[in-house]
Coordinates of C-alpha atoms and ligand atoms in Angstrom, one line a residue:
V1 CA 0.0 0.1 0.0
N2 CA 1.5 3.2 -1.0
G3 CA -1.1 5.7 0.5
H4 CA -2.2 7.0 -2.7
S5 CA -5.8 7.4 -3.9
G6 CA -6.8 4.6 -6.5
T7 CA -7.6 7.4 -8.9
Q8 CA -4.1 8.3 -9.3
P9 CA -2.1 6.9 -12.4
V10 CA 0.1 4.1 -11.3
N11 CA 3.5 4.3 -13.0
P12 CA 4.3 1.0 -14.9
I13 CA 7.3 -0.9 -13.1
N14 CA 10.4 -0.8 -15.7
R15 CA 12.6 -3.3 -14.6
K16 CA 16.4 -2.7 -15.5
K17 CA 19.6 -4.3 -15.2
L18 CA 22.2 -2.3 -13.7
A19 CA 25.7 -2.4 -15.8
S20 CA 27.7 -1.9 -12.8
W21 CA 27.4 -1.9 -9.0
V22 CA 25.8 1.3 -8.0
G23 CA 25.8 0.8 -4.1
F24 CA 22.2 0.8 -2.9
S25 CA 22.4 -3.0 -2.1
N26 CA 23.9 -1.7 0.9
L27 CA 20.9 0.1 2.1
P28 CA 20.0 -2.8 4.7
N29 CA 23.4 -2.7 6.1
Q30 CA 23.1 1.1 6.5
V31 CA 19.5 0.7 8.2
H32 CA 21.1 -2.2 10.3
R33 CA 24.1 0.1 11.5
R34 CA 21.6 2.9 12.4
S35 CA 19.6 0.8 14.3
M36 CA 22.5 -0.7 16.1
R37 CA 23.6 2.8 17.0
R38 CA 20.3 4.1 18.1
G39 CA 18.9 1.0 19.8
F40 CA 15.5 -0.2 20.0
N41 CA 12.7 0.5 22.4
F42 CA 9.9 -1.9 23.2
T43 CA 7.1 -1.6 25.5
A44 CA 5.0 -4.7 26.9
M45 CA 2.1 -4.5 29.2
V46 CA 0.8 -7.2 31.4
V47 CA -2.7 -7.5 32.2
G48 CA -4.6 -10.0 34.1
E49 CA -6.1 -11.1 37.7
S50 CA -3.7 -10.7 40.5
G51 CA -1.4 -13.8 41.1
L52 CA -1.6 -15.3 37.7
G53 CA 2.4 -15.1 37.1
K54 CA 2.6 -11.8 35.1
S55 CA 5.8 -10.6 36.9
T56 CA 7.2 -14.2 36.9
L57 CA 6.8 -14.4 33.1
I58 CA 8.3 -11.2 32.2
N59 CA 11.5 -12.2 34.3
T60 CA 11.3 -15.5 32.3
L61 CA 10.8 -13.7 28.8
F62 CA 13.7 -11.5 29.1
E63 CA 16.0 -13.5 31.3
T64 CA 16.2 -10.4 33.6
K65 CA 15.2 -10.2 37.1
L66 CA 13.1 -7.1 36.1
Y67 CA 11.0 -8.0 39.1
E68 CA 12.1 -8.9 42.5
P69 CA 10.2 -12.0 43.7
K70 CA 7.3 -11.1 45.9
Q71 CA 7.5 -12.3 49.4
I72 CA 5.4 -15.2 50.2
P73 CA 3.7 -14.0 53.3
A74 CA 2.5 -15.4 56.3
P75 CA -1.2 -16.7 56.1
G76 CA -3.6 -13.9 56.3
V77 CA -1.0 -11.5 55.3
D78 CA -1.3 -9.6 51.9
R79 CA 1.3 -11.2 49.6
G80 CA 2.3 -7.7 48.1
R81 CA 0.6 -7.6 44.9
T82 CA 0.8 -4.8 42.4
V83 CA -1.7 -2.2 43.3
Q84 CA -1.1 0.4 40.8
I85 CA 0.0 0.8 37.3
E86 CA 3.9 0.3 37.4
S87 CA 6.3 1.0 34.6
I88 CA 9.8 -0.6 34.9
S89 CA 12.4 0.1 32.2
A90 CA 15.7 -1.9 31.6
D91 CA 18.5 -1.4 29.1
I92 CA 19.5 -4.8 27.8
E93 CA 22.1 -5.9 25.5
E94 CA 22.3 -9.0 23.4
N95 CA 25.3 -9.5 20.7
G96 CA 25.8 -5.6 20.6
V97 CA 22.1 -4.8 20.0
R98 CA 20.6 -2.5 22.6
L99 CA 17.0 -2.9 23.7
K100 CA 15.5 -0.5 25.8
L101 CA 12.7 -2.7 27.2
T102 CA 9.8 -1.2 29.3
V103 CA 7.2 -3.3 31.2
V104 CA 3.9 -1.8 32.1
D105 CA 2.5 -3.8 35.1
T106 CA -0.9 -3.4 35.7
P107 CA -2.8 -4.0 39.2
G108 CA -4.5 -7.4 39.2
F109 CA -8.2 -6.7 38.4
G110 CA -11.1 -8.8 39.6
D111 CA -9.8 -8.1 42.9
F112 CA -12.0 -5.3 43.8
V113 CA -15.6 -5.2 45.1
N114 CA -16.8 -3.4 41.9
N115 CA -15.1 -4.7 38.9
D116 CA -17.2 -3.1 36.3
E117 CA -14.8 -0.2 35.3
S118 CA -11.5 -2.1 36.2
W119 CA -10.4 -1.6 32.5
R120 CA -10.5 1.8 32.6
P121 CA -7.2 2.9 34.2
I122 CA -5.5 0.5 31.8
V123 CA -7.2 1.9 28.6
D124 CA -6.4 5.6 30.0
N125 CA -3.1 4.6 30.3
I126 CA -2.6 3.2 26.9
E127 CA -4.4 6.4 25.6
A128 CA -2.2 8.5 27.5
R129 CA 1.1 7.1 26.0
F130 CA -0.7 7.7 22.7
D131 CA -1.4 11.4 23.7
A132 CA 1.9 11.9 24.6
Y133 CA 3.5 10.7 21.1
L134 CA 0.8 12.8 19.5
E135 CA 1.9 15.7 21.4
Q136 CA 5.5 15.3 20.3
E137 CA 4.5 15.0 16.8
N138 CA 2.6 18.2 17.0
R139 CA 5.7 20.2 18.2
V140 CA 7.7 22.2 15.9
N141 CA 10.8 20.3 16.6
R142 CA 10.1 16.5 15.8
L143 CA 13.5 15.4 15.8
K144 CA 13.8 13.0 18.7
L145 CA 10.4 11.3 19.3
V146 CA 10.5 9.2 22.3
D147 CA 7.9 6.2 21.6
N148 CA 6.5 5.2 24.9
R149 CA 3.5 3.5 23.1
V150 CA 2.5 0.1 24.3
H151 CA 3.5 -2.3 21.6
A152 CA 2.0 -5.4 23.1
C153 CA -0.2 -6.5 25.8
I154 CA -0.1 -10.0 27.2
Y155 CA -3.4 -10.6 28.8
F156 CA -3.4 -13.5 31.4
I157 CA -6.3 -15.8 31.4
Q158 CA -7.1 -17.9 34.5
P159 CA -6.3 -21.7 34.2
T160 CA -9.8 -22.8 34.7
G161 CA -10.4 -25.0 31.8
H162 CA -13.6 -23.1 31.2
S163 CA -14.4 -20.3 28.6
L164 CA -13.5 -16.8 29.3
K165 CA -15.1 -14.8 32.1
P166 CA -17.4 -11.9 31.4
I167 CA -14.7 -9.6 32.9
D168 CA -11.9 -11.0 30.3
I169 CA -14.2 -10.5 27.4
E170 CA -15.3 -7.0 28.6
F171 CA -11.4 -6.2 28.9
M172 CA -10.4 -7.4 25.7
R173 CA -13.3 -5.6 23.9
R174 CA -12.1 -2.5 25.3
L175 CA -8.4 -3.2 24.6
H176 CA -8.3 -4.8 21.0
T177 CA -8.6 -1.4 19.1
K178 CA -5.7 0.3 21.0
V179 CA -3.2 -2.5 21.4
N180 CA -1.7 -5.6 20.0
L181 CA -3.6 -8.3 22.4
I182 CA -1.8 -11.4 23.1
P183 CA -3.8 -13.7 25.3
V184 CA -2.1 -16.4 27.2
I185 CA -3.5 -19.2 29.6
A186 CA -1.6 -18.6 32.7
K187 CA 0.1 -21.1 35.0
A188 CA -0.5 -23.9 32.3
D189 CA 1.2 -26.5 34.7
T190 CA -1.9 -26.5 36.6
L191 CA -3.9 -27.8 33.8
T192 CA -3.8 -31.4 32.3
E193 CA -2.9 -31.6 28.4
E194 CA -6.5 -32.5 27.5
E195 CA -7.7 -29.5 29.7
V196 CA -5.2 -27.2 27.9
V197 CA -6.5 -28.0 24.6
L198 CA -10.1 -27.7 25.5
S199 CA -9.5 -24.5 27.3
K200 CA -7.7 -23.1 24.0
R201 CA -10.6 -24.2 22.0
R202 CA -13.1 -22.4 24.2
V203 CA -11.1 -19.3 24.6
L204 CA -10.7 -18.8 20.7
A205 CA -14.5 -19.7 20.1
D206 CA -15.2 -16.9 22.9
I207 CA -12.7 -14.5 21.1
A208 CA -14.3 -15.1 17.6
H209 CA -17.9 -15.0 18.9
H210 CA -17.3 -11.5 20.6
G211 CA -15.4 -10.1 17.5
I212 CA -12.1 -9.5 19.6
R213 CA -8.9 -9.1 17.2
I214 CA -6.1 -10.6 18.7
F215 CA -2.3 -10.1 17.4
Q216 CA -1.3 -12.7 15.0
P217 CA 1.6 -13.0 12.8
P218 CA 0.6 -11.6 9.3
Q219 CA 0.9 -14.0 6.4
Y220 CA 2.6 -12.0 3.7
E221 CA 2.9 -12.8 0.0
N222 CA 6.2 -13.6 -1.3
E223 CA 7.3 -15.1 2.3
D224 CA 9.7 -17.8 2.3
E225 CA 8.6 -21.2 2.9
E226 CA 10.4 -21.5 6.3
T227 CA 8.8 -18.1 7.5
I228 CA 5.3 -19.4 6.5
Q229 CA 5.8 -22.5 8.3
E230 CA 7.2 -20.8 11.4
N231 CA 4.2 -18.6 11.3
E232 CA 1.8 -21.1 11.1
E233 CA 3.4 -23.0 14.1
I234 CA 3.1 -19.8 16.2
I235 CA -0.6 -19.3 15.2
S236 CA -1.5 -22.9 16.1
K237 CA -0.4 -22.2 19.6
V238 CA -2.7 -19.2 20.3
P239 CA -3.7 -18.6 23.1
F240 CA -0.2 -19.7 24.3
A241 CA -0.3 -22.0 27.5
V242 CA 2.5 -20.8 29.4
V243 CA 4.6 -21.5 32.5
G244 CA 6.7 -19.0 34.1
S245 CA 9.9 -19.4 36.5
D246 CA 12.8 -17.7 37.2
N247 CA 14.1 -20.5 39.1
I248 CA 16.7 -23.2 37.8
V249 CA 15.9 -26.7 38.7
R250 CA 17.3 -30.1 38.1
S251 CA 15.6 -32.2 35.2
P252 CA 15.3 -36.0 35.5
N253 CA 18.1 -36.4 33.0
G254 CA 20.4 -34.2 35.5
R255 CA 20.4 -31.1 33.2
E256 CA 19.9 -27.7 35.0
V257 CA 16.7 -25.9 33.5
R258 CA 14.4 -23.2 34.0
G259 CA 11.4 -24.6 35.5
R260 CA 9.2 -25.8 38.2
A261 CA 9.8 -28.8 40.4
Y262 CA 7.0 -30.8 41.6
P263 CA 6.9 -34.0 43.7
W264 CA 5.9 -36.0 40.5
G265 CA 8.5 -34.4 38.1
V266 CA 9.8 -31.0 36.7
I267 CA 8.0 -28.6 34.1
E268 CA 10.5 -27.0 31.8
V269 CA 9.7 -23.6 30.7
D270 CA 11.8 -23.7 27.7
N271 CA 10.8 -27.1 26.4
E272 CA 8.0 -26.8 23.8
E273 CA 6.8 -30.3 24.8
H274 CA 5.8 -28.9 28.3
C275 CA 4.2 -25.5 27.4
D276 CA 4.1 -22.8 24.7
F277 CA 6.5 -20.3 26.3
V278 CA 9.0 -20.7 23.7
K279 CA 6.8 -19.8 21.0
L280 CA 5.4 -17.0 22.8
R281 CA 9.0 -15.6 23.3
Q282 CA 9.8 -16.5 19.7
M283 CA 6.9 -14.2 18.4
L284 CA 7.2 -11.5 21.0
V285 CA 11.0 -11.1 20.7
R286 CA 12.6 -13.3 18.3
T287 CA 10.3 -12.8 15.1
H288 CA 7.6 -10.2 15.4
M289 CA 9.0 -7.6 17.7
E290 CA 9.1 -5.0 14.9
E291 CA 6.0 -6.3 13.5
L292 CA 4.2 -5.5 16.7
R293 CA 5.8 -2.1 16.9
E294 CA 4.9 -1.4 13.2
H295 CA 1.4 -2.5 13.6
T296 CA 1.1 -0.1 16.8
N297 CA 2.4 2.8 14.9
D298 CA 0.6 2.3 11.5
I299 CA -2.7 0.9 12.5
L300 CA -3.6 1.1 16.0
Y301 CA -2.0 4.7 16.8
E302 CA -3.0 6.0 13.3
N303 CA -6.7 5.2 13.9
Y304 CA -6.6 6.8 17.6
R305 CA -5.1 9.9 16.1
T306 CA -7.5 10.1 13.4
D307 CA -10.4 9.6 15.6
K308 CA -9.0 12.2 18.1
L309 CA -8.5 14.9 15.5
K310 CA -11.9 14.1 14.1
A311 CA -13.5 14.6 17.4
M312 CA -11.8 17.9 17.6
G313 CA -13.2 18.7 14.1
V314 CA -10.3 18.6 12.1
S315 CA -10.1 16.3 9.0
Q316 CA -6.5 16.3 9.5
D317 CA -5.3 15.1 6.2
E318 CA -7.4 17.6 4.3
S319 CA -6.0 20.6 6.3
V320 CA -2.2 19.2 6.0
F321 CA -2.9 19.1 2.4
K322 CA -4.2 22.5 2.0
E323 CA -1.5 23.6 4.2
T324 CA 1.2 22.4 2.1
N325 CA -0.5 23.0 -1.5
P326 CA -1.4 26.5 -2.5
A327 CA -3.4 25.2 -5.6
A328 CA -5.7 23.3 -3.1
K329 CA -6.0 26.3 -0.9
Q330 CA -6.7 28.4 -3.9
A331 CA -9.5 25.7 -5.2
E332 CA -10.9 25.9 -1.7
E333 CA -11.2 29.8 -1.5
R334 CA -12.7 29.6 -5.1
A335 CA -15.6 27.2 -4.2
L336 CA -16.2 29.3 -1.0
H337 CA -16.5 32.3 -3.1
E338 CA -18.8 30.6 -5.4
A339 CA -21.1 29.1 -2.7
K340 CA -21.5 32.8 -1.4
L341 CA -22.3 34.3 -4.8
A342 CA -24.9 31.4 -5.3
K343 CA -26.3 32.2 -1.9
M344 CA -26.6 35.8 -2.7
E345 CA -28.2 35.0 -6.1
A346 CA -30.8 32.8 -4.4
E347 CA -31.7 35.5 -1.8
M348 CA -32.0 38.4 -4.5
K349 CA -34.6 36.1 -6.6
M350 CA -36.6 35.4 -3.5
V351 CA -36.8 39.3 -2.7
F352 CA -37.6 40.0 -6.2
Q353 CA -40.4 37.3 -6.3
Q354 CA -41.8 38.6 -3.2
K355 CA -41.9 42.2 -4.5
V356 CA -43.7 41.1 -7.8
Q357 CA -46.2 39.2 -5.9
E358 CA -46.9 42.4 -3.6
K359 CA -47.4 44.6 -6.8
E360 CA -49.5 42.1 -8.4
Q361 CA -51.8 42.1 -5.6
K362 CA -51.9 45.7 -5.3
L363 CA -52.9 46.0 -9.1
K364 CA -55.7 43.2 -8.7
Q365 CA -57.2 45.3 -5.8
S366 CA -57.2 48.5 -7.8
E367 CA -58.5 46.8 -10.7
E368 CA -61.6 45.5 -8.6
E369 CA -61.9 49.1 -7.2
L370 CA -62.1 50.5 -10.8
Y371 CA -64.7 47.9 -11.7
A372 CA -66.8 48.9 -8.8
R373 CA -66.7 52.3 -9.4
H374 CA -67.5 51.9 -13.1
R375 CA -70.5 49.7 -12.2
E376 CA -71.8 52.6 -10.0
M377 CA -71.5 55.2 -12.3
K378 CA -73.2 53.1 -15.1
E379 CA -76.1 52.4 -12.8
A380 CA -76.3 56.0 -11.6
L381 CA -76.4 57.2 -15.4
E382 CA -79.0 54.4 -16.1
K383 CA -81.2 55.9 -13.3
Q384 CA -80.9 59.4 -14.7
R385 CA -81.8 58.1 -18.4
L386 CA -85.0 56.4 -16.8
D387 CA -86.0 59.6 -15.0
L388 CA -85.5 61.7 -18.3
E389 CA -87.6 59.2 -20.4
D390 CA -90.3 59.3 -17.8
K391 CA -90.4 63.1 -17.9
K392 CA -90.2 62.9 -21.7
R393 CA -93.2 60.9 -21.8
R394 CA -95.3 63.0 -19.4
V395 CA -94.4 66.3 -21.1
E396 CA -95.5 64.5 -24.3
S397 CA -98.8 63.1 -22.8
G398 CA -99.5 66.5 -21.3
R399 CA -99.7 65.1 -18.0
P400 CA -98.0 67.4 -15.1
L401 CA -94.6 66.5 -13.9
T402 CA -94.6 64.6 -10.7
P403 CA -92.6 66.9 -8.5
E404 CA -89.8 65.2 -7.1
K405 CA -89.6 64.0 -3.7
G406 CA -89.6 66.7 -1.3
T407 CA -90.8 69.3 -4.1
K408 CA -94.4 68.8 -3.2
K409 CA -93.7 70.2 0.4
R410 CA -91.5 72.8 -0.5
F411 CA -94.1 74.5 -3.1
G412 CA -97.2 73.8 -1.3
I413 CA -98.5 71.2 -3.7
G414 CA -100.9 68.4 -2.3
K415 CA -102.8 68.8 0.7
Ligands
GTP1 P1 0.2 -9.5 41.1 O1 1.4 -8.5 41.1 O2 -0.5 -9.3 42.3 O3 -0.7 -8.7 39.8 O4 0.8 -10.9 40.6 P2 1.3 -11.4 39.4 O5 0.3 -11.7 38.4 O6 2.6 -10.7 39.0 O7 2.1 -13.0 39.9 P3 3.5 -13.4 40.3 O8 4.3 -13.4 39.0 O9 3.9 -12.6 41.4 O10 3.4 -14.8 40.8 C1 2.3 -15.3 41.7 C2 2.7 -16.5 42.4 O11 2.4 -17.4 41.3 C3 4.2 -16.6 42.6 O12 4.1 -17.6 43.8 C4 4.8 -17.5 41.6 O13 5.9 -18.1 41.9 C5 3.7 -18.3 40.8 N1 3.8 -18.5 39.5 C6 4.2 -17.6 38.6 N2 4.3 -18.2 37.3 C7 3.7 -19.6 37.7 C8 3.2 -20.7 36.8 O14 3.5 -20.6 35.6 N3 3.1 -21.8 37.3 C9 2.6 -21.9 38.5 N4 2.2 -23.0 39.0 N5 2.9 -20.8 39.7 C10 3.4 -19.8 39.0

């Protein structure tokens, strides 16, 4: 995807063979050297009920004692659980590659009397990190952006063997559009093999039913066979059934391994036949860390940013385009001007029609008055004509003229 609209012409690719070595094949090395110099950073968040082994798993993943072991308290005493969102960073180095690892530990939820809103502080924390990044992007000086966004969220599911609990579903639904969700079945050593299989099936069915999007290695075209197979193996293990331990124990064949020793045997953390820890680490650290960072930046953060700017009434792409493109700005101004003219014209038409109507009304009224007066005059004239004809007949017949009303009295005619 190149970000251009589909209406733009696509330049045909012209494949050419170079006559000699130009040097751009060295680009991956240049990127490699720059990355080595700058180092990487990665922020992982762990979410889940208290005591599910979040801190232990992080220590196991990065083979670092990021978290000091929590004291196992005397009965009745609080065992020192995480009570607020904590963020721990460590600079770790492997074969000259530096990684600044930050782990955001969240208080175990489900511990409170009212768990309805226990997702809120976690969503707030993720959004606050997006906001901090957005604020840096909006600064004039954007040279050194510090990326504290959460790149992956390991979600711990209780090893009950059952489906997801309502609180798990609510949580994942709130989180899946903001962070790469990686569900894991915690403390898998407490389940039998069949229970693990059944539990995974139920969890996946729940996830699909509720339309929750979890992170899975993307399958690209042109990928080599080995990578395709690797990705398929990872996908087949989701949700990862994990066991965490930062203790070294002796396996039955005498090897020293990271694991948990039980009276009936030893669970090896790094043994793929015992749990999915290796596959989780492979995806999170060895093969898909960059993918997780990219997906966070390109999809999750981008969606958040667009929604945020839209809510502020800014269609950001449009405004940036106009800022940087004078022709687009002019076109917009012309369109505005034309719209203003059209509005004025419509208003003038309306006023004109109104005036014509008023005039017509007035003309009609005076026409009616004229007719009425004409009728009156005609009637008066007709009356006069009749009177005169009557007088004429009397004169001709020798009869005396009947005095008009009132005349008799005035001249003493009659009694
Ligand atoms: P909070 O900080 O309260 O949220 O706890 P947490 O989820 O960080 O759990 P933590 O890592 O402190 O582990 C709690 C207890 O579970 C410790 O006694 C661990 O030794 C034990 N534990 C951790 N991982 C596993 C595991 O995979 N299997 C088993 N059986 N126990 C584990």
